């Protein structure tokens, strides 16, 4: 079945870096754009980034632009989120998600979500 | 940015009764060329990832019980649970996918009265 499994979360000091991974299975990963979304403690869902199926187009939330980088390796069916210059307010559960439509741009609902990986930024 | 405003923040409903959640966007989510509203609803239970319930404002996702229905157009949308069940206790979010940045409502917590 369709599955997304995030990993790479952990505890990091402010200013530090982490690289999150999202391993996809059960569908044709290379034909779908992919999203990162986070849920901070006591807050609501916040979209972080989206990347086209072929990696040629990327969009970011202003809160992470210039600090986070979304990337993918279609040969490994894996999506990544490189997180640099981490701040206390980046503490959250990070989810990757898949849309309904193949070859689509960002305008599609998030149909499948992973279980998430926790990032805690703390001194 | 398109701001999504949900109401109420929380809601307590008796089992078997109707629950109604509202969502308003700061600009229209209706795209005339395809006549679609770029609005989705998600359910998130404790310890679980969000689950897609409805999209294009009123299309129910496969496998979602028919007691869940989405309605509305333009800037005003509603998620209705026609007969609340115990397993429906969750936080519900609306989300627009009309423009970047994609944005979510603040969430509505649904509990049993």
PDB file of C-alpha atoms in Angstrom:
ATOM      1  CA  UNK A   1       0.000   0.000   0.000  1.00  0.00           C
ATOM      2  CA  UNK A   2       0.998   3.641  -0.309  1.00  0.00           C
ATOM      3  CA  UNK A   3       3.358   4.553   2.516  1.00  0.00           C
ATOM      4  CA  UNK A   4       5.514   7.490   3.569  1.00  0.00           C
ATOM      5  CA  UNK A   5       8.031   7.092   6.377  1.00  0.00           C
ATOM      6  CA  UNK A   6       9.877  10.111   7.758  1.00  0.00           C
ATOM      7  CA  UNK A   7      13.160   9.937   9.656  1.00  0.00           C
ATOM      8  CA  UNK A   8      16.057  12.125  10.722  1.00  0.00           C
ATOM      9  CA  UNK A   9      14.438  14.139  13.477  1.00  0.00           C
ATOM     10  CA  UNK A  10      16.100  14.780  16.819  1.00  0.00           C
ATOM     11  CA  UNK A  11      17.271  17.368  19.317  1.00  0.00           C
ATOM     12  CA  UNK A  12      19.479  20.164  17.999  1.00  0.00           C
ATOM     13  CA  UNK A  13      20.792  23.445  19.382  1.00  0.00           C
ATOM     14  CA  UNK A  14      19.710  26.785  17.939  1.00  0.00           C
ATOM     15  CA  UNK A  15      21.747  27.528  14.820  1.00  0.00           C
ATOM     16  CA  UNK A  16      22.248  23.841  14.136  1.00  0.00           C
ATOM     17  CA  UNK A  17      21.287  21.693  11.178  1.00  0.00           C
ATOM     18  CA  UNK A  18      19.322  18.532  10.459  1.00  0.00           C
ATOM     19  CA  UNK A  19      18.395  16.564   7.363  1.00  0.00           C
ATOM     20  CA  UNK A  20      14.999  14.902   7.275  1.00  0.00           C
ATOM     21  CA  UNK A  21      14.170  12.030   4.928  1.00  0.00           C
ATOM     22  CA  UNK A  22      10.860  10.679   3.669  1.00  0.00           C
ATOM     23  CA  UNK A  23      10.951   7.183   2.181  1.00  0.00           C
ATOM     24  CA  UNK A  24       8.084   6.496  -0.220  1.00  0.00           C
ATOM     25  CA  UNK A  25       6.674   3.141  -1.276  1.00  0.00           C
ATOM     26  CA  UNK A  26       3.598   1.688  -2.951  1.00  0.00           C
ATOM     27  CA  UNK A  27       3.303   4.290  -5.689  1.00  0.00           C
ATOM     28  CA  UNK A  28       5.252   5.839  -8.562  1.00  0.00           C
ATOM     29  CA  UNK A  29       7.230   8.390  -6.523  1.00  0.00           C
ATOM     30  CA  UNK A  30       8.915   9.950  -9.556  1.00  0.00           C
ATOM     31  CA  UNK A  31       5.596  11.141 -11.016  1.00  0.00           C
ATOM     32  CA  UNK A  32       4.289  13.038  -7.966  1.00  0.00           C
ATOM     33  CA  UNK A  33       5.154  16.402  -6.497  1.00  0.00           C
ATOM     34  CA  UNK A  34       5.736  16.205  -2.731  1.00  0.00           C
ATOM     35  CA  UNK A  35       5.108  18.413   0.297  1.00  0.00           C
ATOM     36  CA  UNK A  36       6.581  19.063   3.728  1.00  0.00           C
ATOM     37  CA  UNK A  37       4.195  20.276   6.467  1.00  0.00           C
ATOM     38  CA  UNK A  38       4.850  20.771  10.184  1.00  0.00           C
ATOM     39  CA  UNK A  39       2.819  20.809  13.387  1.00  0.00           C
ATOM     40  CA  UNK A  40       4.331  22.809  16.228  1.00  0.00           C
ATOM     41  CA  UNK A  41       3.327  22.023  19.838  1.00  0.00           C
ATOM     42  CA  UNK A  42       0.052  23.724  20.671  1.00  0.00           C
ATOM     43  CA  UNK A  43      -0.282  25.180  17.181  1.00  0.00           C
ATOM     44  CA  UNK A  44      -1.872  24.323  13.855  1.00  0.00           C
ATOM     45  CA  UNK A  45      -0.568  22.839  10.643  1.00  0.00           C
ATOM     46  CA  UNK A  46       1.925  24.917   8.652  1.00  0.00           C
ATOM     47  CA  UNK A  47       2.985  24.196   5.071  1.00  0.00           C
ATOM     48  CA  UNK A  48       6.778  24.343   4.595  1.00  0.00           C
ATOM     49  CA  UNK A  49       7.719  23.404   1.042  1.00  0.00           C
ATOM     50  CA  UNK A  50       6.637  21.746  -2.201  1.00  0.00           C
ATOM     51  CA  UNK A  51       8.680  20.285  -5.026  1.00  0.00           C
ATOM     52  CA  UNK A  52       7.665  19.184  -8.504  1.00  0.00           C
ATOM     53  CA  UNK A  53       7.893  15.511  -9.468  1.00  0.00           C
ATOM     54  CA  UNK A  54      11.145  16.125 -11.378  1.00  0.00           C
ATOM     55  CA  UNK A  55      12.690  18.543  -8.871  1.00  0.00           C
ATOM     56  CA  UNK A  56      12.755  21.473 -11.286  1.00  0.00           C
ATOM     57  CA  UNK A  57      10.364  23.734  -9.346  1.00  0.00           C
ATOM     58  CA  UNK A  58      10.333  24.386  -5.604  1.00  0.00           C
ATOM     59  CA  UNK A  59       8.237  26.615  -3.362  1.00  0.00           C
ATOM     60  CA  UNK A  60       8.882  27.590   0.261  1.00  0.00           C
ATOM     61  CA  UNK A  61       7.070  29.265   3.119  1.00  0.00           C
ATOM     62  CA  UNK A  62       8.589  32.636   3.980  1.00  0.00           C
ATOM     63  CA  UNK A  63       9.369  31.378   7.492  1.00  0.00           C
ATOM     64  CA  UNK A  64      11.932  28.884   6.136  1.00  0.00           C
ATOM     65  CA  UNK A  65      13.029  30.400   2.820  1.00  0.00           C
ATOM     66  CA  UNK A  66      16.810  30.622   2.687  1.00  0.00           C
ATOM     67  CA  UNK A  67      17.222  28.228   5.635  1.00  0.00           C
ATOM     68  CA  UNK A  68      15.478  25.034   4.475  1.00  0.00           C
ATOM     69  CA  UNK A  69      16.011  23.178   1.181  1.00  0.00           C
ATOM     70  CA  UNK A  70      13.667  20.572  -0.270  1.00  0.00           C
ATOM     71  CA  UNK A  71      15.177  17.956  -2.564  1.00  0.00           C
ATOM     72  CA  UNK A  72      14.488  14.450  -3.837  1.00  0.00           C
ATOM     73  CA  UNK A  73      16.217  11.383  -5.222  1.00  0.00           C
ATOM     74  CA  UNK A  74      13.774   9.615  -7.506  1.00  0.00           C
ATOM     75  CA  UNK A  75      16.139   6.662  -7.904  1.00  0.00           C
ATOM     76  CA  UNK A  76      15.826   6.075  -4.138  1.00  0.00           C
ATOM     77  CA  UNK A  77      12.133   7.046  -3.839  1.00  0.00           C
ATOM     78  CA  UNK A  78      13.135   9.526  -1.154  1.00  0.00           C
ATOM     79  CA  UNK A  79      12.275  13.146  -0.365  1.00  0.00           C
ATOM     80  CA  UNK A  80      14.532  15.307   1.805  1.00  0.00           C
ATOM     81  CA  UNK A  81      14.374  18.488   3.852  1.00  0.00           C
ATOM     82  CA  UNK A  82      17.723  20.057   4.680  1.00  0.00           C
ATOM     83  CA  UNK A  83      17.214  22.359   7.674  1.00  0.00           C
ATOM     84  CA  UNK A  84      19.891  24.938   8.546  1.00  0.00           C
ATOM     85  CA  UNK A  85      20.142  27.794  11.035  1.00  0.00           C
ATOM     86  CA  UNK A  86      17.452  26.176  13.149  1.00  0.00           C
ATOM     87  CA  UNK A  87      15.469  28.339  15.555  1.00  0.00           C
ATOM     88  CA  UNK A  88      13.489  27.546  18.695  1.00  0.00           C
ATOM     89  CA  UNK A  89      10.290  28.140  16.724  1.00  0.00           C
ATOM     90  CA  UNK A  90      11.204  25.343  14.267  1.00  0.00           C
ATOM     91  CA  UNK A  91      10.406  22.804  16.991  1.00  0.00           C
ATOM     92  CA  UNK A  92       7.646  20.672  15.479  1.00  0.00           C
ATOM     93  CA  UNK A  93       6.525  17.340  14.102  1.00  0.00           C
ATOM     94  CA  UNK A  94       7.480  17.311  10.419  1.00  0.00           C
ATOM     95  CA  UNK A  95       5.335  15.431   7.916  1.00  0.00           C
ATOM     96  CA  UNK A  96       5.870  14.644   4.262  1.00  0.00           C
ATOM     97  CA  UNK A  97       2.744  14.312   2.140  1.00  0.00           C
ATOM     98  CA  UNK A  98       1.687  13.193  -1.312  1.00  0.00           C
ATOM     99  CA  UNK A  99      -0.979  14.827  -3.503  1.00  0.00           C
ATOM    100  CA  UNK A 100      -3.751  13.092  -5.420  1.00  0.00           C
ATOM    101  CA  UNK A 101      -2.627  14.050  -8.929  1.00  0.00           C
ATOM    102  CA  UNK A 102       0.464  12.994 -10.842  1.00  0.00           C
ATOM    103  CA  UNK A 103       2.638  15.616 -12.549  1.00  0.00           C
ATOM    104  CA  UNK A 104       0.738  18.369 -10.776  1.00  0.00           C
ATOM    105  CA  UNK A 105       1.750  21.749  -9.404  1.00  0.00           C
ATOM    106  CA  UNK A 106       1.059  22.800  -5.789  1.00  0.00           C
ATOM    107  CA  UNK A 107      -2.701  23.134  -6.349  1.00  0.00           C
ATOM    108  CA  UNK A 108      -3.737  19.676  -5.157  1.00  0.00           C
ATOM    109  CA  UNK A 109      -4.969  18.297  -1.829  1.00  0.00           C
ATOM    110  CA  UNK A 110      -2.584  16.363   0.421  1.00  0.00           C
ATOM    111  CA  UNK A 111      -3.946  12.850   0.133  1.00  0.00           C
ATOM    112  CA  UNK A 112      -1.372  10.700   1.951  1.00  0.00           C
ATOM    113  CA  UNK A 113       0.697  11.693   4.997  1.00  0.00           C
ATOM    114  CA  UNK A 114       3.532   9.998   6.824  1.00  0.00           C
ATOM    115  CA  UNK A 115       3.568   9.563  10.611  1.00  0.00           C
ATOM    116  CA  UNK A 116       6.010  12.426  11.022  1.00  0.00           C
ATOM    117  CA  UNK A 117       9.428  12.928  12.598  1.00  0.00           C
ATOM    118  CA  UNK A 118       9.978  15.194  15.596  1.00  0.00           C
ATOM    119  CA  UNK A 119      12.475  18.042  15.576  1.00  0.00           C
ATOM    120  CA  UNK A 120      13.242  19.768  18.876  1.00  0.00           C
ATOM    121  CA  UNK A 121      15.421  22.883  18.848  1.00  0.00           C
ATOM    122  CA  UNK A 122      16.674  23.524  22.350  1.00  0.00           C
ATOM    123  CA  UNK A 123      19.697  24.969  24.104  1.00  0.00           C
TER     124      UNK A 123
ATOM    125  CA  UNK B   1      -1.139  35.317   1.719  1.00  0.00           C
ATOM    126  CA  UNK B   2      -4.615  33.779   1.888  1.00  0.00           C
ATOM    127  CA  UNK B   3      -5.739  33.733   5.508  1.00  0.00           C
ATOM    128  CA  UNK B   4      -8.012  30.864   6.548  1.00  0.00           C
ATOM    129  CA  UNK B   5     -10.251  31.522   9.554  1.00  0.00           C
ATOM    130  CA  UNK B   6     -12.082  28.633  11.191  1.00  0.00           C
ATOM    131  CA  UNK B   7     -14.917  28.796  13.682  1.00  0.00           C
ATOM    132  CA  UNK B   8     -15.545  27.757  16.330  1.00  0.00           C
ATOM    133  CA  UNK B   9     -12.203  26.925  17.955  1.00  0.00           C
ATOM    134  CA  UNK B  10     -13.854  24.029  19.759  1.00  0.00           C
ATOM    135  CA  UNK B  11     -17.192  22.279  19.669  1.00  0.00           C
ATOM    136  CA  UNK B  12     -18.914  19.790  21.987  1.00  0.00           C
ATOM    137  CA  UNK B  13     -21.704  17.758  20.407  1.00  0.00           C
ATOM    138  CA  UNK B  14     -23.806  14.877  21.689  1.00  0.00           C
ATOM    139  CA  UNK B  15     -23.422  11.474  20.046  1.00  0.00           C
ATOM    140  CA  UNK B  16     -25.690  11.229  17.020  1.00  0.00           C
ATOM    141  CA  UNK B  17     -26.085  14.987  16.705  1.00  0.00           C
ATOM    142  CA  UNK B  18     -24.846  17.257  13.929  1.00  0.00           C
ATOM    143  CA  UNK B  19     -21.524  19.074  14.084  1.00  0.00           C
ATOM    144  CA  UNK B  20     -20.849  22.053  11.846  1.00  0.00           C
ATOM    145  CA  UNK B  21     -17.461  23.699  11.321  1.00  0.00           C
ATOM    146  CA  UNK B  22     -17.009  26.884   9.336  1.00  0.00           C
ATOM    147  CA  UNK B  23     -14.044  28.135   7.343  1.00  0.00           C
ATOM    148  CA  UNK B  24     -13.643  31.526   5.688  1.00  0.00           C
ATOM    149  CA  UNK B  25     -10.853  32.523   3.314  1.00  0.00           C
ATOM    150  CA  UNK B  26      -9.533  36.057   2.872  1.00  0.00           C
ATOM    151  CA  UNK B  27      -9.959  35.763  -0.896  1.00  0.00           C
ATOM    152  CA  UNK B  28     -11.999  33.613  -3.218  1.00  0.00           C
ATOM    153  CA  UNK B  29     -10.824  30.034  -3.735  1.00  0.00           C
ATOM    154  CA  UNK B  30     -12.998  29.600  -6.830  1.00  0.00           C
ATOM    155  CA  UNK B  31     -11.098  29.229 -10.101  1.00  0.00           C
ATOM    156  CA  UNK B  32     -13.417  30.069 -12.986  1.00  0.00           C
ATOM    157  CA  UNK B  33     -11.695  28.151 -15.835  1.00  0.00           C
ATOM    158  CA  UNK B  34     -12.358  24.780 -14.157  1.00  0.00           C
ATOM    159  CA  UNK B  35     -15.189  25.899 -11.823  1.00  0.00           C
ATOM    160  CA  UNK B  36     -13.488  24.383  -8.798  1.00  0.00           C
ATOM    161  CA  UNK B  37     -12.992  25.618  -5.248  1.00  0.00           C
ATOM    162  CA  UNK B  38      -9.455  24.881  -4.020  1.00  0.00           C
ATOM    163  CA  UNK B  39     -10.456  23.917  -0.476  1.00  0.00           C
ATOM    164  CA  UNK B  40      -9.791  20.721   1.488  1.00  0.00           C
ATOM    165  CA  UNK B  41     -10.763  19.454   4.950  1.00  0.00           C
ATOM    166  CA  UNK B  42      -8.594  17.219   7.135  1.00  0.00           C
ATOM    167  CA  UNK B  43      -9.169  15.278  10.344  1.00  0.00           C
ATOM    168  CA  UNK B  44      -6.341  14.796  12.839  1.00  0.00           C
ATOM    169  CA  UNK B  45      -6.717  12.448  15.779  1.00  0.00           C
ATOM    170  CA  UNK B  46      -4.217  12.475  18.675  1.00  0.00           C
ATOM    171  CA  UNK B  47      -0.966  10.763  17.739  1.00  0.00           C
ATOM    172  CA  UNK B  48      -1.963  10.381  14.101  1.00  0.00           C
ATOM    173  CA  UNK B  49      -1.167  12.320  10.932  1.00  0.00           C
ATOM    174  CA  UNK B  50      -3.880  14.389   9.257  1.00  0.00           C
ATOM    175  CA  UNK B  51      -6.343  12.493   7.087  1.00  0.00           C
ATOM    176  CA  UNK B  52      -7.909  13.992   3.979  1.00  0.00           C
ATOM    177  CA  UNK B  53     -11.712  14.070   4.270  1.00  0.00           C
ATOM    178  CA  UNK B  54     -12.931  16.246   1.390  1.00  0.00           C
ATOM    179  CA  UNK B  55     -11.388  18.284  -1.423  1.00  0.00           C
ATOM    180  CA  UNK B  56     -12.572  20.633  -4.181  1.00  0.00           C
ATOM    181  CA  UNK B  57     -14.800  21.841  -1.304  1.00  0.00           C
ATOM    182  CA  UNK B  58     -17.297  18.978  -1.574  1.00  0.00           C
ATOM    183  CA  UNK B  59     -15.678  15.823  -3.024  1.00  0.00           C
ATOM    184  CA  UNK B  60     -15.434  13.132  -0.371  1.00  0.00           C
ATOM    185  CA  UNK B  61     -12.187  11.165  -0.335  1.00  0.00           C
ATOM    186  CA  UNK B  62     -12.474   7.435  -0.956  1.00  0.00           C
ATOM    187  CA  UNK B  63     -13.265   5.507   2.216  1.00  0.00           C
ATOM    188  CA  UNK B  64     -14.497   8.506   4.184  1.00  0.00           C
ATOM    189  CA  UNK B  65     -17.914   7.842   5.790  1.00  0.00           C
ATOM    190  CA  UNK B  66     -20.791   9.674   4.150  1.00  0.00           C
ATOM    191  CA  UNK B  67     -21.679  11.409   7.421  1.00  0.00           C
ATOM    192  CA  UNK B  68     -18.854  13.814   6.510  1.00  0.00           C
ATOM    193  CA  UNK B  69     -19.778  16.404   3.907  1.00  0.00           C
ATOM    194  CA  UNK B  70     -18.169  19.581   2.648  1.00  0.00           C
ATOM    195  CA  UNK B  71     -19.990  22.520   1.136  1.00  0.00           C
ATOM    196  CA  UNK B  72     -19.561  26.151   0.174  1.00  0.00           C
ATOM    197  CA  UNK B  73     -17.973  28.246  -2.540  1.00  0.00           C
ATOM    198  CA  UNK B  74     -15.891  31.356  -2.976  1.00  0.00           C
ATOM    199  CA  UNK B  75     -14.835  32.394   0.501  1.00  0.00           C
ATOM    200  CA  UNK B  76     -17.235  30.540   2.816  1.00  0.00           C
ATOM    201  CA  UNK B  77     -17.084  26.807   3.438  1.00  0.00           C
ATOM    202  CA  UNK B  78     -18.538  24.286   5.872  1.00  0.00           C
ATOM    203  CA  UNK B  79     -17.696  20.782   7.057  1.00  0.00           C
ATOM    204  CA  UNK B  80     -20.699  18.942   8.454  1.00  0.00           C
ATOM    205  CA  UNK B  81     -20.682  15.718  10.435  1.00  0.00           C
ATOM    206  CA  UNK B  82     -24.310  14.655  10.174  1.00  0.00           C
ATOM    207  CA  UNK B  83     -24.370  12.233  13.123  1.00  0.00           C
ATOM    208  CA  UNK B  84     -21.367  12.462  15.422  1.00  0.00           C
ATOM    209  CA  UNK B  85     -19.716   9.179  16.382  1.00  0.00           C
ATOM    210  CA  UNK B  86     -17.225   8.604  19.200  1.00  0.00           C
ATOM    211  CA  UNK B  87     -14.433   8.000  16.681  1.00  0.00           C
ATOM    212  CA  UNK B  88     -14.952  11.480  15.207  1.00  0.00           C
ATOM    213  CA  UNK B  89     -13.300  13.165  18.200  1.00  0.00           C
ATOM    214  CA  UNK B  90     -10.420  15.021  16.560  1.00  0.00           C
ATOM    215  CA  UNK B  91      -9.123  18.361  15.396  1.00  0.00           C
ATOM    216  CA  UNK B  92     -10.400  19.419  11.979  1.00  0.00           C
ATOM    217  CA  UNK B  93      -8.520  21.741   9.621  1.00  0.00           C
ATOM    218  CA  UNK B  94      -9.501  23.484   6.417  1.00  0.00           C
ATOM    219  CA  UNK B  95      -6.761  24.240   3.875  1.00  0.00           C
ATOM    220  CA  UNK B  96      -6.571  26.265   0.694  1.00  0.00           C
ATOM    221  CA  UNK B  97      -4.447  25.071  -2.206  1.00  0.00           C
ATOM    222  CA  UNK B  98      -5.347  27.949  -4.513  1.00  0.00           C
ATOM    223  CA  UNK B  99      -2.132  29.881  -3.983  1.00  0.00           C
ATOM    224  CA  UNK B 100       1.336  29.846  -2.480  1.00  0.00           C
ATOM    225  CA  UNK B 101       1.847  29.819   0.439  1.00  0.00           C
ATOM    226  CA  UNK B 102      -0.590  26.976   1.063  1.00  0.00           C
ATOM    227  CA  UNK B 103      -2.395  27.851   4.278  1.00  0.00           C
ATOM    228  CA  UNK B 104      -4.457  26.049   6.904  1.00  0.00           C
ATOM    229  CA  UNK B 105      -7.134  27.227   9.262  1.00  0.00           C
ATOM    230  CA  UNK B 106      -6.323  27.265  12.956  1.00  0.00           C
ATOM    231  CA  UNK B 107      -8.217  24.038  13.625  1.00  0.00           C
ATOM    232  CA  UNK B 108     -11.469  23.131  15.366  1.00  0.00           C
ATOM    233  CA  UNK B 109     -11.434  20.624  18.215  1.00  0.00           C
ATOM    234  CA  UNK B 110     -14.523  18.409  18.240  1.00  0.00           C
ATOM    235  CA  UNK B 111     -15.463  16.638  21.471  1.00  0.00           C
ATOM    236  CA  UNK B 112     -18.384  14.625  22.805  1.00  0.00           C
ATOM    237  CA  UNK B 113     -20.828  16.475  25.037  1.00  0.00           C
TER     238      UNK B 113
END
